[in-house]
Coordinates of C-alpha atoms in Angstrom, one line a residue:
Chain A
M8 CA 0.0 0.0 0.0
R9 CA 1.3 3.4 -0.9
P10 CA 1.5 5.8 1.9
E11 CA -0.8 8.3 0.2
N12 CA -3.6 5.6 0.2
Y13 CA -3.3 4.8 3.8
Q14 CA -6.2 5.8 5.9
A15 CA -6.2 5.3 9.6
I16 CA -9.0 3.1 10.9
N17 CA -11.3 5.0 13.2
H18 CA -11.3 2.9 16.3
P19 CA -14.4 3.2 18.4
P20 CA -13.7 5.4 21.4
S21 CA -13.6 2.5 23.8
H22 CA -12.9 -1.2 23.7
E23 CA -16.3 -2.2 24.9
Y24 CA -18.2 -5.0 23.3
E25 CA -21.6 -6.6 23.9
L26 CA -22.1 -10.2 24.7
N27 CA -25.3 -12.2 24.8
F28 CA -25.2 -14.3 28.0
G29 CA -27.9 -16.9 27.4
P30 CA -30.7 -17.9 26.7
N31 CA -28.9 -21.2 26.1
H32 CA -26.0 -21.1 28.4
P33 CA -24.9 -23.4 31.2
G34 CA -24.3 -20.5 33.5
I35 CA -27.9 -19.3 33.3
E36 CA -30.7 -20.8 35.3
G37 CA -33.4 -21.8 32.9
N38 CA -34.0 -20.0 29.6
Y39 CA -33.0 -16.5 30.4
A40 CA -30.6 -14.0 29.0
L41 CA -28.4 -11.2 30.1
K42 CA -27.1 -8.7 27.6
V43 CA -23.8 -7.6 29.0
K44 CA -21.5 -4.9 27.8
L45 CA -17.9 -5.7 28.6
Q46 CA -14.6 -3.9 28.8
G47 CA -12.0 -6.7 28.8
D48 CA -13.7 -9.1 31.2
Q49 CA -15.3 -6.4 33.3
V50 CA -19.0 -5.9 33.0
V51 CA -19.9 -2.3 32.3
E52 CA -23.6 -2.7 31.8
A53 CA -26.1 -5.5 32.0
H54 CA -29.6 -5.8 30.8
A55 CA -31.8 -8.8 31.7
D56 CA -33.8 -10.2 28.9
G57 CA -36.7 -12.5 29.7
G58 CA -39.7 -13.9 28.0
Y59 CA -38.3 -17.2 26.8
L60 CA -40.5 -19.0 29.3
H61 CA -43.6 -16.9 29.0
R62 CA -46.7 -19.2 28.9
G63 CA -49.3 -16.6 29.8
F64 CA -50.4 -18.3 33.1
E65 CA -52.3 -15.3 34.4
K66 CA -54.4 -15.1 31.2
L67 CA -54.9 -18.8 31.2
M68 CA -56.2 -18.8 34.8
E69 CA -58.8 -16.3 33.9
G70 CA -60.4 -18.7 31.5
R71 CA -60.4 -21.8 33.8
L72 CA -62.4 -22.9 36.8
W73 CA -61.0 -22.3 40.2
I74 CA -60.2 -25.9 40.7
Q75 CA -58.6 -26.3 37.3
N76 CA -56.0 -23.7 38.1
I77 CA -54.5 -26.0 40.7
A78 CA -53.0 -27.9 37.8
L79 CA -51.5 -24.7 36.3
V80 CA -49.9 -22.9 39.2
P81 CA -47.1 -25.4 40.1
R82 CA -45.7 -25.0 36.6
I83 CA -44.9 -21.3 37.3
C84 CA -41.8 -22.3 39.3
V85 CA -40.4 -25.6 38.3
P86 CA -37.7 -26.3 41.0
D87 CA -40.0 -25.2 43.9
P88 CA -43.6 -25.7 42.9
V89 CA -45.3 -26.3 46.3
P90 CA -45.4 -22.6 47.4
M91 CA -47.2 -21.7 44.2
E92 CA -50.0 -24.2 44.9
M93 CA -50.1 -23.2 48.5
A94 CA -50.3 -19.4 47.9
Y95 CA -53.0 -19.8 45.4
S96 CA -55.0 -22.1 47.7
L97 CA -54.5 -19.8 50.7
A98 CA -55.9 -16.9 48.6
V99 CA -58.9 -18.8 47.4
E100 CA -59.5 -20.1 50.9
E101 CA -59.5 -16.5 52.2
L102 CA -62.0 -15.5 49.5
G103 CA -64.3 -18.5 50.1
G104 CA -64.0 -18.3 53.9
L105 CA -62.8 -21.9 54.1
E106 CA -61.4 -23.2 57.3
V107 CA -58.6 -25.6 56.6
P108 CA -58.5 -28.6 59.1
I109 CA -55.5 -28.7 61.4
R110 CA -54.3 -32.0 60.1
A111 CA -54.1 -30.6 56.5
Q112 CA -52.2 -27.6 57.7
W113 CA -49.5 -29.8 59.3
I114 CA -49.3 -31.9 56.1
R115 CA -48.9 -28.7 54.1
V116 CA -46.1 -27.5 56.3
M117 CA -44.3 -30.8 55.8
Q118 CA -44.7 -30.6 52.1
L119 CA -43.6 -27.0 52.0
E120 CA -40.4 -27.7 53.9
L121 CA -39.6 -30.9 51.9
S122 CA -40.0 -28.8 48.8
R123 CA -37.6 -26.2 50.3
I124 CA -35.0 -28.9 50.9
A125 CA -35.3 -30.3 47.4
A126 CA -35.0 -26.8 45.9
H127 CA -32.0 -25.9 48.0
L128 CA -30.2 -29.1 47.0
F129 CA -30.8 -28.3 43.4
T130 CA -29.5 -24.8 43.8
F131 CA -26.3 -26.0 45.6
G132 CA -25.7 -28.3 42.6
G133 CA -26.1 -25.5 40.1
H134 CA -24.1 -23.0 42.1
A135 CA -21.2 -25.5 42.6
A136 CA -21.2 -26.2 38.9
T137 CA -20.6 -22.5 38.2
T138 CA -17.3 -22.7 40.1
G139 CA -16.3 -25.9 38.3
M140 CA -17.3 -28.4 40.9
Y141 CA -19.5 -30.8 39.2
T142 CA -19.5 -33.5 41.9
T143 CA -21.7 -31.4 44.1
M144 CA -24.2 -31.0 41.3
Y145 CA -24.4 -34.8 40.8
W146 CA -24.8 -35.3 44.6
G147 CA -27.3 -32.6 44.9
V148 CA -29.5 -33.8 42.1
A149 CA -29.2 -37.4 43.4
D150 CA -30.2 -36.5 46.9
R151 CA -33.0 -34.3 45.7
D152 CA -34.3 -37.4 43.9
L153 CA -34.9 -39.0 47.3
F154 CA -37.2 -36.2 48.2
L155 CA -39.0 -36.5 44.8
D156 CA -39.6 -40.1 45.7
L157 CA -41.3 -38.9 48.9
F158 CA -43.4 -36.5 46.9
E159 CA -44.3 -39.3 44.4
E160 CA -45.5 -41.5 47.2
L161 CA -47.5 -38.7 48.8
T162 CA -49.0 -37.0 45.8
G163 CA -48.5 -39.2 42.7
G164 CA -46.3 -36.5 41.0
R165 CA -42.6 -36.1 41.3
V166 CA -42.3 -32.4 40.3
Y167 CA -45.8 -31.1 39.8
H168 CA -47.8 -32.4 42.8
I169 CA -51.2 -30.7 42.3
Y170 CA -51.8 -31.9 45.8
N171 CA -53.1 -28.8 47.6
I172 CA -56.6 -27.7 46.7
P173 CA -58.5 -24.9 48.3
G174 CA -59.8 -26.4 51.5
G175 CA -57.1 -28.8 52.3
V176 CA -55.0 -31.6 50.6
R177 CA -56.1 -34.2 48.2
R178 CA -55.3 -37.3 50.2
D179 CA -53.9 -38.4 53.5
I180 CA -50.4 -39.7 54.1
P181 CA -49.9 -43.3 53.2
D182 CA -49.2 -45.9 55.9
G183 CA -45.6 -45.8 57.2
Y184 CA -44.9 -42.6 55.2
L185 CA -43.6 -40.7 58.2
D186 CA -41.0 -43.4 58.8
R187 CA -39.7 -43.1 55.3
V188 CA -39.6 -39.3 55.7
T189 CA -37.6 -39.8 58.9
S190 CA -35.1 -42.1 57.2
T191 CA -34.6 -39.8 54.3
L192 CA -34.0 -36.9 56.7
D193 CA -31.6 -39.0 58.7
Y194 CA -29.8 -39.8 55.4
L195 CA -29.6 -36.2 54.4
E196 CA -28.3 -35.2 57.8
S197 CA -25.6 -37.8 57.6
R198 CA -24.6 -36.4 54.2
L199 CA -24.3 -32.8 55.4
P200 CA -20.7 -33.2 56.6
D201 CA -19.8 -34.6 53.2
Y202 CA -21.4 -31.6 51.6
D203 CA -19.5 -29.3 53.9
N204 CA -16.2 -30.9 52.9
L205 CA -17.0 -31.1 49.3
F206 CA -18.5 -27.7 48.8
F207 CA -19.2 -25.3 51.6
T208 CA -15.7 -25.2 53.1
N209 CA -14.0 -26.0 49.8
Q210 CA -11.4 -23.2 49.2
V211 CA -12.3 -23.1 45.5
F212 CA -15.8 -22.1 46.4
V213 CA -15.0 -19.9 49.5
K214 CA -12.4 -17.8 47.6
R215 CA -14.6 -17.4 44.5
A216 CA -17.8 -16.6 46.4
T217 CA -16.4 -14.3 49.1
G218 CA -17.0 -10.7 48.1
T219 CA -18.8 -11.6 44.9
G220 CA -22.1 -9.9 44.2
T221 CA -22.1 -8.1 47.6
M222 CA -25.1 -6.0 48.6
T223 CA -25.7 -4.1 51.7
Q224 CA -28.8 -4.2 53.9
Q225 CA -29.8 -0.8 52.6
Q226 CA -29.6 -1.9 49.0
A227 CA -31.4 -5.2 49.6
L228 CA -34.3 -3.4 51.2
E229 CA -34.4 -0.8 48.5
W230 CA -34.3 -3.3 45.6
G231 CA -37.1 -5.4 47.2
V232 CA -34.9 -8.4 48.0
T233 CA -36.7 -11.1 50.0
G234 CA -36.1 -14.6 51.4
P235 CA -32.7 -16.1 51.9
N236 CA -31.0 -13.4 49.9
L237 CA -32.3 -10.7 52.3
R238 CA -31.4 -12.9 55.3
A239 CA -27.8 -13.1 53.9
T240 CA -27.4 -9.4 54.7
G241 CA -28.1 -10.0 58.4
L242 CA -31.8 -9.2 58.5
K243 CA -33.9 -11.6 60.5
L244 CA -36.9 -11.3 58.3
D245 CA -39.0 -14.3 57.2
V246 CA -42.6 -14.4 56.0
R247 CA -43.1 -17.6 58.0
R248 CA -42.3 -15.6 61.2
D249 CA -43.6 -12.1 60.4
D250 CA -46.8 -13.0 58.6
P251 CA -47.4 -16.5 59.8
Y252 CA -49.6 -18.8 57.7
L253 CA -50.7 -22.4 58.3
V254 CA -49.3 -23.5 61.6
Y255 CA -45.9 -21.9 61.4
D256 CA -46.6 -19.9 64.6
E257 CA -46.7 -23.2 66.6
I258 CA -43.4 -24.4 65.1
D259 CA -40.0 -23.9 66.7
F260 CA -37.3 -22.9 64.2
D261 CA -34.5 -20.3 63.9
I262 CA -34.2 -17.9 61.1
A263 CA -30.9 -18.5 59.4
T264 CA -28.9 -15.3 58.8
E265 CA -25.4 -14.3 57.6
E266 CA -23.9 -10.8 57.7
A267 CA -21.7 -10.5 54.6
G268 CA -24.4 -10.2 51.9
D269 CA -22.3 -11.8 49.2
A270 CA -22.6 -15.0 47.2
W271 CA -20.9 -17.0 50.0
A272 CA -23.3 -15.7 52.6
R273 CA -26.4 -16.4 50.5
T274 CA -25.3 -20.0 50.0
L275 CA -24.5 -20.5 53.7
V276 CA -27.9 -19.2 54.6
R277 CA -29.4 -21.8 52.4
R278 CA -27.2 -24.4 53.9
K279 CA -28.4 -23.4 57.4
E280 CA -32.0 -23.4 56.2
L281 CA -31.6 -27.0 55.2
Q282 CA -31.0 -27.9 58.9
Q283 CA -33.9 -25.7 60.0
S284 CA -36.2 -27.4 57.4
I285 CA -35.2 -30.8 58.7
R286 CA -36.0 -29.6 62.2
I287 CA -39.4 -28.3 61.1
V288 CA -40.3 -31.6 59.3
R289 CA -39.2 -33.6 62.4
Q290 CA -41.7 -31.5 64.5
V291 CA -44.4 -32.3 62.0
I292 CA -43.6 -36.0 62.2
E293 CA -43.8 -35.8 65.9
R294 CA -47.1 -34.0 66.0
L295 CA -49.0 -35.4 63.0
P296 CA -49.9 -38.8 64.4
S297 CA -51.7 -37.2 67.4
I298 CA -53.8 -34.9 65.1
G299 CA -56.8 -36.6 63.8
G300 CA -59.7 -35.2 61.8
P301 CA -60.3 -34.6 58.2
I302 CA -57.7 -33.5 55.6
R303 CA -59.9 -31.0 53.9
C304 CA -63.0 -29.1 54.7
P305 CA -66.2 -29.6 52.6
I306 CA -66.1 -27.5 49.5
P307 CA -69.0 -26.9 47.0
N308 CA -69.1 -29.0 43.8
P309 CA -65.8 -27.9 42.3
L310 CA -67.1 -27.9 38.8
A311 CA -69.8 -25.4 39.7
W312 CA -68.1 -23.4 42.4
N313 CA -68.7 -19.7 42.6
V314 CA -66.2 -18.2 44.9
P315 CA -67.6 -15.2 46.7
A316 CA -66.6 -11.8 45.3
G317 CA -63.7 -10.1 46.9
E318 CA -59.9 -9.9 46.7
A319 CA -57.2 -11.6 48.7
Y320 CA -53.4 -11.3 48.9
A321 CA -51.6 -14.4 50.1
R322 CA -47.9 -14.4 50.9
I323 CA -45.6 -17.3 51.4
D324 CA -41.8 -17.7 52.0
S325 CA -40.5 -20.1 49.3
S326 CA -37.0 -21.3 49.0
K327 CA -36.4 -18.2 46.8
G328 CA -38.2 -15.5 48.6
E329 CA -41.6 -14.0 49.0
V330 CA -44.2 -15.6 46.7
A331 CA -47.5 -13.8 46.7
Y332 CA -50.8 -14.2 44.9
Y333 CA -53.3 -11.5 44.4
V334 CA -56.6 -13.1 43.5
V335 CA -59.8 -11.2 42.5
S336 CA -63.2 -12.8 42.3
T337 CA -66.4 -11.3 41.0
G338 CA -68.4 -14.2 42.3
G339 CA -68.1 -16.3 39.2
D340 CA -66.8 -19.8 38.6
K341 CA -63.5 -18.5 37.3
P342 CA -61.1 -16.0 38.8
Y343 CA -61.4 -12.5 37.5
R344 CA -57.7 -11.8 37.9
V345 CA -54.8 -13.6 39.4
H346 CA -51.5 -11.8 39.8
V347 CA -48.4 -13.8 40.6
R348 CA -45.6 -12.1 42.4
G349 CA -42.5 -14.3 42.2
P350 CA -39.5 -13.3 44.2
S351 CA -37.3 -13.7 41.1
S352 CA -39.1 -10.9 39.4
M353 CA -36.8 -8.8 41.6
H354 CA -33.8 -11.1 42.0
A355 CA -33.4 -12.0 38.3
V356 CA -34.0 -8.6 36.9
Q357 CA -33.1 -5.5 38.9
V358 CA -30.9 -7.1 41.6
L359 CA -29.0 -9.2 39.1
E360 CA -28.4 -6.3 36.8
N361 CA -27.1 -4.2 39.7
L362 CA -24.9 -6.9 41.2
V363 CA -23.4 -8.0 37.9
T364 CA -22.4 -4.5 36.8
G365 CA -18.9 -3.7 37.8
G366 CA -18.0 -7.3 38.4
R367 CA -16.3 -9.8 36.1
L368 CA -17.8 -11.9 33.4
E369 CA -16.7 -15.1 35.1
D370 CA -18.8 -14.2 38.2
V371 CA -22.0 -13.6 36.3
A372 CA -23.2 -17.2 36.5
Q373 CA -22.2 -17.5 40.1
I374 CA -24.1 -14.4 41.1
M375 CA -27.2 -15.6 39.3
F376 CA -27.1 -18.9 41.0
S377 CA -26.3 -17.4 44.4
L378 CA -29.5 -15.3 44.1
D379 CA -31.3 -18.5 43.3
A380 CA -33.2 -16.7 40.5
C381 CA -36.0 -18.7 38.8
P382 CA -36.8 -17.3 35.4
P383 CA -40.2 -19.0 34.9
E384 CA -41.4 -16.9 37.9
V385 CA -40.4 -13.8 36.0
D386 CA -42.0 -14.7 32.8
R387 CA -45.0 -16.6 34.2
Chain B
M16 CA -52.7 -4.6 67.6
S17 CA -55.0 -4.4 64.6
Q18 CA -56.9 -1.5 66.2
E19 CA -53.7 0.4 66.8
L20 CA -52.8 -0.1 63.2
T21 CA -56.1 1.2 62.0
R22 CA -55.8 4.2 64.3
M23 CA -52.2 4.8 63.1
L24 CA -53.3 4.6 59.4
D25 CA -56.3 6.8 60.1
T26 CA -54.1 9.6 61.5
L27 CA -51.6 9.1 58.7
T28 CA -54.2 9.5 56.0
K29 CA -56.3 12.3 57.6
D30 CA -54.8 14.9 55.3
I31 CA -55.5 12.9 52.2
A32 CA -58.9 13.7 50.9
G33 CA -61.0 10.7 50.1
A34 CA -58.8 8.0 51.7
K35 CA -60.7 5.2 53.3
V36 CA -59.0 2.7 55.6
T37 CA -60.5 -0.7 56.0
L38 CA -59.2 -3.6 58.1
K39 CA -59.7 -6.8 56.1
R40 CA -58.2 -9.2 58.6
A41 CA -55.2 -9.4 60.9
R42 CA -52.2 -7.8 59.2
R43 CA -54.1 -6.9 56.0
M44 CA -55.3 -3.3 55.5
R45 CA -57.0 -1.8 52.5
I46 CA -56.9 1.9 51.6
D47 CA -59.0 3.2 48.8
V48 CA -57.7 6.5 47.5
D49 CA -58.1 8.8 44.5
A50 CA -55.6 8.5 41.7
D51 CA -54.1 12.0 42.2
A52 CA -53.6 11.4 46.0
L53 CA -51.9 8.0 45.7
P54 CA -48.3 9.1 45.4
A55 CA -48.7 11.3 48.4
L56 CA -50.3 8.4 50.3
L57 CA -47.4 6.0 49.4
E58 CA -44.9 8.7 50.4
L59 CA -46.5 8.9 53.8
L60 CA -46.8 5.2 54.2
Q61 CA -43.1 4.8 53.4
G62 CA -41.7 7.7 55.2
R63 CA -43.8 7.8 58.4
G64 CA -45.5 4.4 58.4
S65 CA -42.4 2.3 57.8
Y66 CA -43.9 0.5 54.8
V67 CA -40.6 0.2 53.0
H68 CA -41.2 -3.0 51.1
L69 CA -43.2 -2.9 47.8
S70 CA -44.4 -6.4 47.5
A71 CA -46.2 -6.0 44.2
I72 CA -48.2 -3.7 42.0
S73 CA -51.3 -5.5 40.6
C74 CA -53.4 -4.2 37.8
V75 CA -57.1 -5.3 37.3
D76 CA -59.0 -4.4 34.1
W77 CA -62.6 -3.5 35.0
I78 CA -63.8 -3.2 31.5
D79 CA -67.4 -2.7 32.4
D80 CA -66.5 0.4 34.4
N81 CA -64.0 1.4 31.7
Q82 CA -61.4 1.6 34.4
F83 CA -58.1 0.1 35.4
E84 CA -57.6 -0.6 39.1
L85 CA -54.0 -0.4 40.4
V86 CA -53.2 -2.0 43.7
Y87 CA -50.0 -1.2 45.5
H88 CA -49.2 -3.8 48.1
V89 CA -46.7 -2.4 50.6
W90 CA -45.3 -4.3 53.6
S91 CA -44.0 -3.0 56.9
Y92 CA -41.2 -4.9 58.5
E93 CA -41.8 -3.0 61.7
S94 CA -45.5 -3.4 62.3
N95 CA -45.7 -6.6 60.2
S96 CA -48.7 -5.6 58.2
L97 CA -49.6 -5.2 54.6
V98 CA -51.4 -2.2 53.2
S99 CA -53.0 -2.6 49.8
A100 CA -53.6 0.9 48.3
H101 CA -56.3 0.7 45.7
T102 CA -56.9 3.3 43.1
R103 CA -58.8 3.5 39.8
I104 CA -57.8 5.3 36.7
P105 CA -59.8 5.7 33.4
R106 CA -59.0 3.0 30.8
D107 CA -58.6 5.7 28.2
P108 CA -55.9 7.2 27.8
G109 CA -54.4 4.8 30.5
V110 CA -51.6 7.0 31.7
Y111 CA -50.4 7.2 35.3
L112 CA -47.5 8.3 37.4
S113 CA -44.6 6.1 38.2
I114 CA -43.6 5.6 41.8
Y115 CA -40.1 4.6 41.0
D116 CA -38.6 7.4 43.0
L117 CA -40.3 6.0 46.1
Y118 CA -39.9 2.3 45.5
K119 CA -37.3 0.9 43.2
P120 CA -39.0 -2.5 42.6
A121 CA -41.8 -0.5 40.9
A122 CA -39.6 -0.5 37.8
F123 CA -40.3 -4.1 37.1
F124 CA -44.0 -4.1 37.9
E125 CA -44.7 -0.9 35.9
R126 CA -42.9 -2.3 32.9
D127 CA -44.9 -5.5 33.2
I128 CA -48.2 -3.7 33.5
H129 CA -47.3 -1.5 30.5
E130 CA -46.6 -4.6 28.5
M131 CA -49.6 -6.6 29.6
F132 CA -52.3 -3.9 29.9
G133 CA -50.9 -1.1 27.8
L134 CA -51.0 1.3 30.7
Y135 CA -48.2 3.9 30.5
F136 CA -46.3 5.1 33.6
E137 CA -44.8 8.5 33.3
G138 CA -41.4 8.7 34.9
S139 CA -40.7 5.0 35.0
P140 CA -37.1 4.2 34.0
S141 CA -38.0 1.8 31.2
M142 CA -41.2 1.2 29.3
E143 CA -39.5 -1.1 26.8
K144 CA -40.7 -4.6 26.1
F145 CA -39.4 -7.3 28.3
I146 CA -41.4 -10.5 28.1
L147 CA -43.4 -10.1 24.9
T148 CA -40.5 -8.9 22.7
E149 CA -41.9 -10.2 19.5
W150 CA -45.6 -9.5 20.1
E151 CA -47.2 -7.0 17.8
G152 CA -50.8 -7.4 18.9
P153 CA -52.8 -5.6 21.6
P154 CA -51.8 -5.9 25.3
P155 CA -52.9 -9.4 26.0
M156 CA -54.0 -9.1 29.6
R157 CA -56.8 -6.7 28.8
K158 CA -60.2 -8.2 29.1
D159 CA -61.2 -7.4 25.5
F160 CA -58.3 -9.5 24.2
D161 CA -59.6 -13.0 23.5
A162 CA -56.7 -15.3 23.3
E163 CA -58.7 -18.2 22.0
A164 CA -60.2 -16.1 19.2
W165 CA -56.8 -14.8 18.3
V166 CA -55.4 -18.3 18.0
R167 CA -58.4 -19.3 15.8
D168 CA -57.9 -16.3 13.5
T169 CA -54.1 -16.5 13.3
F170 CA -53.5 -20.2 12.8
T171 CA -55.2 -22.7 10.6
E172 CA -56.0 -26.2 11.9
R173 CA -54.7 -29.0 9.9
D174 CA -55.3 -32.7 10.1
Y175 CA -52.2 -34.7 10.7
N176 CA -52.3 -37.9 8.6
P177 CA -48.9 -38.6 7.3
E178 CA -48.3 -41.6 5.0
W179 CA -46.2 -43.5 7.6
L180 CA -49.0 -43.2 10.2
K181 CA -51.6 -44.5 7.7
E182 CA -49.5 -47.5 7.0
L183 CA -49.1 -48.2 10.7
T184 CA -52.8 -47.7 11.3
D185 CA -53.8 -50.0 8.4
A186 CA -51.5 -52.7 9.8
G187 CA -53.4 -52.4 13.1
G188 CA -50.4 -51.0 15.0
G189 CA -49.2 -47.6 16.1
I190 CA -51.7 -45.6 18.0
A191 CA -54.7 -47.6 16.7
I192 CA -56.3 -50.1 19.0
R193 CA -56.7 -53.5 17.4
P194 CA -60.2 -54.9 17.5
Q195 CA -59.3 -57.7 19.8
D196 CA -57.7 -55.3 22.3
I197 CA -60.8 -53.2 22.7
R198 CA -62.1 -53.7 26.3
K199 CA -65.7 -54.7 26.4

């Protein structure tokens, strides 16, 4: 090239580039995407991009009978479906003025806590995989399977149970079921030291997670963070304690907290919750045989059930945070409006964007898993 | 406890014209308020009533009244109670104020309502599409949008009878039930 023909290339003013992180990426939970702008490997800007799991549940529910929606709601959050059924049922019960029998309430608590254990085991697996430790993932998924077996025996379904209906639960516990729950809990407890050695005290994890995705109490409250993520900033706040539903006010358990507010603290809170959930289920096992009575209250013919007009807001603490259902009835056989508030609509969008920005690309996956974000809850 | 709360909320809202406080059950309060007074109410609830957590913003389409109902659910970690502030705005033009400067989580809910109901929030940080990125039709959560009719109009139904299935069926296999297998 002759010097007179040479033209300097106009470089862009920075070395920033954009990267689509997801929707099909092993470091993303579910089908979800983050559009990140990078400078080197530092994230300058991040935008959450959802909608890949939108199935229009809220619209579908408006066109179905009250009882039919029970089959829809657990699909809103795949890893932890029980709180969805429960919150919907609680809202409908409040509208219909139904009094749930005590026995059903204890069975529900057991099911909620078993679901929390299963969901946490799943998350540990995913989180460990983002730091390159795949063994924890295999262990977590394998141990979760034992809890799915329990669900299968109780409800007939492994993932979607469709077990709680407004008014109670669909069937009583099978013979000898509580013994099998006890032995599964014993097994999980015996495994916890192994998990500690493999993952929670593993220096690979501790060094990667400490100081990653840190948020302060102030930020957490401002961004609407709930559940274990909020408790990881040192706040002892739990819907089960502050806004008790079912029989949680009769149950003895500690609210697990950590102070640091980073990915490490969030995971440790879940690790502690595992023990608390085991403690809660053990109390249920102790109490349940002495509680007789029906497992559901009489409800009108479910195919011609007009729930009285009104509106109800039911809140529940799921393994991810605050799940809430706003249900409006106009006295018809179908809901007029159901609004689902999933905790991940905060955690996976605003909180994730804020925490990822300024961090490094390699930590994006870890931050997302440490928040335990569940994209189907965002998309609904 | 509930009576104290009602009293507290009554004093809090005494300067807000038209605000009506109702106790629904323990830890659940309802306040009905005019649309132009709602931001002031939320500011009071947050600043003086310690309702710092915005749990959700729900939108209900009351098509017969030609109105949208907006429900702001705020939770207080101190008094452990939930206040649902209800307000109604006309369906047309469907424009309202954002409360993003008070509650950061409002950004998501307002964006979601804009997408699903077509209600515009002035001052919200982003009104871009989030979930229905490739959707060109009307806001789907409105009551006048019939999803079933839309599917009927948009897609054509087609019988699925491929050659290979016909062969299988003729041979008495596949998904067909052989006459001797039919339960009497």
